[in-house]
Short mmCIF file of N, CA and C in Angstrom, two decimals:
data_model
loop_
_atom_site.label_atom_id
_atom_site.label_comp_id
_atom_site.label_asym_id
_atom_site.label_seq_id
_atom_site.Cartn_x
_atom_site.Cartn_y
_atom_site.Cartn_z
N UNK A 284 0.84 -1.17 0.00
CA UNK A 284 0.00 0.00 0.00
C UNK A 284 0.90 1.24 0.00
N UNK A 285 0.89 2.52 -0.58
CA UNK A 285 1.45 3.29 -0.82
C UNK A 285 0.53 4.54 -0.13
N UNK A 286 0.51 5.41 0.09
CA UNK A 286 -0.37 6.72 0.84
C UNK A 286 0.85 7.95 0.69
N UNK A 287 0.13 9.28 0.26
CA UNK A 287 1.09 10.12 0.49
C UNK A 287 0.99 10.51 1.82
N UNK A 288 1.99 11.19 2.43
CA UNK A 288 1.30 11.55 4.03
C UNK A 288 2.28 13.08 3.93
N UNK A 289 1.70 13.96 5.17
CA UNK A 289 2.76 14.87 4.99
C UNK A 289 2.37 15.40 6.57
N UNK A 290 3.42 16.19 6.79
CA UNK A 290 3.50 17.12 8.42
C UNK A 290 3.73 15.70 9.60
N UNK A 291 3.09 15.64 10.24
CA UNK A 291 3.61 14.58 11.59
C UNK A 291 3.73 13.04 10.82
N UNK A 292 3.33 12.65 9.72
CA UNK A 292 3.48 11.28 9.62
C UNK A 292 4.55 10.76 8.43
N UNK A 293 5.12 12.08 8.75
CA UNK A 293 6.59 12.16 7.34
C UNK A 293 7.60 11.31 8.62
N UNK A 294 8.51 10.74 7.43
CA UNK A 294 9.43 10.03 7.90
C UNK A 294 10.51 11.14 8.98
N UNK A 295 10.89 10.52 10.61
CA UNK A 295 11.28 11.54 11.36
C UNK A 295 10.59 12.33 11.77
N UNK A 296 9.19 12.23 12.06
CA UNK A 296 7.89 13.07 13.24
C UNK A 296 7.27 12.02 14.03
N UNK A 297 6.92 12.40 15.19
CA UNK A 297 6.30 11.60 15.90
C UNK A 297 4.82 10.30 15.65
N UNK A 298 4.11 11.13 14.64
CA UNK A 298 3.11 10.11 14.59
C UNK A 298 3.86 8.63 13.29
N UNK A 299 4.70 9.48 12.67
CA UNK A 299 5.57 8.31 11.59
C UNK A 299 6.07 7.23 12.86
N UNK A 300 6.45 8.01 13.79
CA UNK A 300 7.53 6.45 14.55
C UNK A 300 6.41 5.66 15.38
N UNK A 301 5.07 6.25 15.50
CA UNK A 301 3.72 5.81 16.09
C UNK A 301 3.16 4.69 15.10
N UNK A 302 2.95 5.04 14.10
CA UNK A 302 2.16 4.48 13.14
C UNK A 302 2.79 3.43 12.16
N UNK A 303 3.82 3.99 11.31
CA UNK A 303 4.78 3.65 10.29
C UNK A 303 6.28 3.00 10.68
N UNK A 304 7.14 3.48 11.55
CA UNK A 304 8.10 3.39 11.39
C UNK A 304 8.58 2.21 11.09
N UNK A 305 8.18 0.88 11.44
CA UNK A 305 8.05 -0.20 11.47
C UNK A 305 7.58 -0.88 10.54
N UNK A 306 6.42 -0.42 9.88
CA UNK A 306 5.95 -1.33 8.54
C UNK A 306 6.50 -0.49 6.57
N UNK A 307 7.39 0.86 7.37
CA UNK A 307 7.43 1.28 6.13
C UNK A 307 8.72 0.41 5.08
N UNK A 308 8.21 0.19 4.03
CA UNK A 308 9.09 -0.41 2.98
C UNK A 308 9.88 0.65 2.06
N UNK A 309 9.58 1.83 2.09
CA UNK A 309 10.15 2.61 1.41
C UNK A 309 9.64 4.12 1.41
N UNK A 310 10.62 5.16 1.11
CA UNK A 310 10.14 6.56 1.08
C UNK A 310 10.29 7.23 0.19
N UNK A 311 9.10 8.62 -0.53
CA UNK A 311 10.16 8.90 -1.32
C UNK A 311 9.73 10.38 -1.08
N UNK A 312 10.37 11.86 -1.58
CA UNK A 312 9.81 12.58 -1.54
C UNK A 312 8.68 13.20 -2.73
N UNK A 313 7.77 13.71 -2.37
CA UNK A 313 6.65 14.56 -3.21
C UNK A 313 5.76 15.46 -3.03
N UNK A 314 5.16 15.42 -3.80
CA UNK A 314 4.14 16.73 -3.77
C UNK A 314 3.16 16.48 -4.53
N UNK A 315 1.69 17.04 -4.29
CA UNK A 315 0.29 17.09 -4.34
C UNK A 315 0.38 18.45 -4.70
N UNK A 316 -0.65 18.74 -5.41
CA UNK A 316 -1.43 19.89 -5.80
C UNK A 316 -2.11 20.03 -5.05
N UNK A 317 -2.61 21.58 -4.15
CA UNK A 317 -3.51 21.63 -3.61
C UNK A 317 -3.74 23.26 -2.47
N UNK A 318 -3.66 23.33 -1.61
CA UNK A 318 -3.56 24.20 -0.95
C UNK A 318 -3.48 23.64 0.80
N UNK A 319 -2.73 24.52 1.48
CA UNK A 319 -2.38 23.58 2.55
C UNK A 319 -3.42 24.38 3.82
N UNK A 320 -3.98 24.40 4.57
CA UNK A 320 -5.40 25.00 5.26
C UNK A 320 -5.33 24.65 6.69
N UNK A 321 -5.25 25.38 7.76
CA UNK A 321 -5.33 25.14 9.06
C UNK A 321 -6.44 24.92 9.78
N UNK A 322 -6.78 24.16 10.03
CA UNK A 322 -8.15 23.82 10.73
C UNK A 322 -8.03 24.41 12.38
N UNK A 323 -8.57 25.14 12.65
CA UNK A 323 -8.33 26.20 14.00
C UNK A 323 -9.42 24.75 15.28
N UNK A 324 -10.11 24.40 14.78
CA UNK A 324 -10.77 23.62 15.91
C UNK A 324 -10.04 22.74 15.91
N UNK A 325 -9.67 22.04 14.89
CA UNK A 325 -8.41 20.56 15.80
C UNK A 325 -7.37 20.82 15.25
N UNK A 326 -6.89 21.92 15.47
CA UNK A 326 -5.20 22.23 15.35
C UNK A 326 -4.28 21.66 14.58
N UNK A 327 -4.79 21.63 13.38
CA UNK A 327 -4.23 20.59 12.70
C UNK A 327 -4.40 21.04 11.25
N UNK A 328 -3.24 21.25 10.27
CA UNK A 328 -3.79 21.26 8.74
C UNK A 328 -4.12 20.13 7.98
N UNK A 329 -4.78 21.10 6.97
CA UNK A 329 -6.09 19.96 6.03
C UNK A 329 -5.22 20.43 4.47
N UNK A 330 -5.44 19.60 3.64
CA UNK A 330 -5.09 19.93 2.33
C UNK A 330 -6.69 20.11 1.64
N UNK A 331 -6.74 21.08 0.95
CA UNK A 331 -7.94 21.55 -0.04
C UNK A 331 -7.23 21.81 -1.02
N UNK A 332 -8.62 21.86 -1.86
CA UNK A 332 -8.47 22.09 -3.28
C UNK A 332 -7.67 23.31 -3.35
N UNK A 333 -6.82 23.59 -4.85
CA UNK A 333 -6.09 24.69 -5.14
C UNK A 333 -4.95 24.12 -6.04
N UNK A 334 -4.28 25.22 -6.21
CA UNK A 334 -2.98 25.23 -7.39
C UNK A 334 -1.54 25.39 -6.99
N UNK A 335 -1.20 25.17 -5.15
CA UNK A 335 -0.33 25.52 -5.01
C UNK A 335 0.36 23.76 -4.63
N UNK A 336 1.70 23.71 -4.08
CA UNK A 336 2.48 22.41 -3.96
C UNK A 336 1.72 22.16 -2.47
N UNK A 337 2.34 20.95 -2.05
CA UNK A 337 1.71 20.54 -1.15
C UNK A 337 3.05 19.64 -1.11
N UNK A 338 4.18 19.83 -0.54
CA UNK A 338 5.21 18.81 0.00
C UNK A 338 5.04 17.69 1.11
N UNK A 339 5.53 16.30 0.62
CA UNK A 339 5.21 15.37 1.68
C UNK A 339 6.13 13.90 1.42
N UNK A 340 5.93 12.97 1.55
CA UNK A 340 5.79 12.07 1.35
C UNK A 340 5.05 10.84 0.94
N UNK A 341 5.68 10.10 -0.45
CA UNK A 341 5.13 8.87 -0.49
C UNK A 341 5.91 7.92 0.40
N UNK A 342 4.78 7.54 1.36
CA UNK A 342 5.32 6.04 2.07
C UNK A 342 4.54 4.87 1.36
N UNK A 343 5.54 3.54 1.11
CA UNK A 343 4.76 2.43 1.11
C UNK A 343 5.04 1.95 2.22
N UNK A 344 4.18 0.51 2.66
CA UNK A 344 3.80 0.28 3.67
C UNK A 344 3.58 -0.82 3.88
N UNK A 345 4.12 -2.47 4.45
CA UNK A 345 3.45 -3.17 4.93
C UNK A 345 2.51 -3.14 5.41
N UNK A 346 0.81 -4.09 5.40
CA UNK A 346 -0.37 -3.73 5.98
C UNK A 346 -0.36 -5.38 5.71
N UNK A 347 -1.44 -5.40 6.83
CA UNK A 347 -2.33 -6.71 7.20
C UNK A 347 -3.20 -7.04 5.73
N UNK A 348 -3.53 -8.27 6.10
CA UNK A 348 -5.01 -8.47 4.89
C UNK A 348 -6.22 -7.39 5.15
N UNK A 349 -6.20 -6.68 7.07
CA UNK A 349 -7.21 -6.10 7.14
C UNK A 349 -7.00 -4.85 7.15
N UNK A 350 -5.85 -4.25 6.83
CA UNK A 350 -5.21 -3.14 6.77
C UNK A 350 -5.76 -1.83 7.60
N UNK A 351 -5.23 -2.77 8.78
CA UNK A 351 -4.81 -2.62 9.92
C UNK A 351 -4.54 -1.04 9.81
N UNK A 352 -2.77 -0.76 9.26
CA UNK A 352 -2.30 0.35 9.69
C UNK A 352 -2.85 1.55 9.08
N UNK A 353 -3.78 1.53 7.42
CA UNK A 353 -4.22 2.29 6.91
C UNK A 353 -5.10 2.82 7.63
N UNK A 354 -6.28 1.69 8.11
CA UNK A 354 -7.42 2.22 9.28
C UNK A 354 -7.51 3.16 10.68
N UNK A 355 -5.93 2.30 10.94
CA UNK A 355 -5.24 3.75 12.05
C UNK A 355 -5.17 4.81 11.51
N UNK A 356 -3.89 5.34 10.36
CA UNK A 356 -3.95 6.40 9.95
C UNK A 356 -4.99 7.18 9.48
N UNK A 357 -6.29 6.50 8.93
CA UNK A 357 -7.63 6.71 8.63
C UNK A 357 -8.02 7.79 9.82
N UNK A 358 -8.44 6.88 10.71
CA UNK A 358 -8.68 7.21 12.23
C UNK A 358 -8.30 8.56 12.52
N UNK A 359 -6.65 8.63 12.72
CA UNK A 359 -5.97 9.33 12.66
C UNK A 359 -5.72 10.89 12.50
N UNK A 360 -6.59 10.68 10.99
CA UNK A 360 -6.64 11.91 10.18
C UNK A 360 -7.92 12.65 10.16
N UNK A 361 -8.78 11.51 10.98
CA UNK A 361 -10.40 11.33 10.71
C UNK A 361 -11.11 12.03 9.31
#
C-alpha cells in the first residue's frame, strides 16, 4: 500500500515512529497539488483544493489483509 502523508506522519515526526516506522518499505519525496489549510478547531492542517504544492511524502507500507495500519492512519486523520 502506498499513501502520500505529509507534516507529523513524514518520515522523522512523531506520529511516523507511532504508526509507520516499522511497517514502512520505502520513502520517497513529493508533492500534491492543492492548498495547505489550518483547521483552527483541531489544530491541525487539512489539504484543499487549489494550485499551489503541497510537500510530503510517499510512504509504502506493509499492511495486514485487514489493513490494519491504513485504518489507524484513517482514524488518525479522521
Amino acid at each position: 500500500c502506498k499513501m502520500f502523508v505529509y507534516g507529523t506522519l513524514m518520515k522523522g515526526y512523531h506520529n511516523y515512529d507511532k504508526y509507520l516506522k516499522h511497517k514502512a518499505l520505502s520513502h520517497k519525496k513529493a508533492y500534491i497539488e492543492g492548498c495547505m489549510y489550518h483547521l483552527p478547531s483541531k489544530k491541525c492542517p487539512a489539504v484543499i483544493d487549489g494550485n499551489d504544492k503541497v510537500y510530503g511524502q510517499v510512504i509504502e507500507i506493509k499492511d495486514d489483509e485487514n489493513g490494519t495500519t491504513l485504518k489507524e492512519v484513517d482514524y488518525l486523520e479522521r
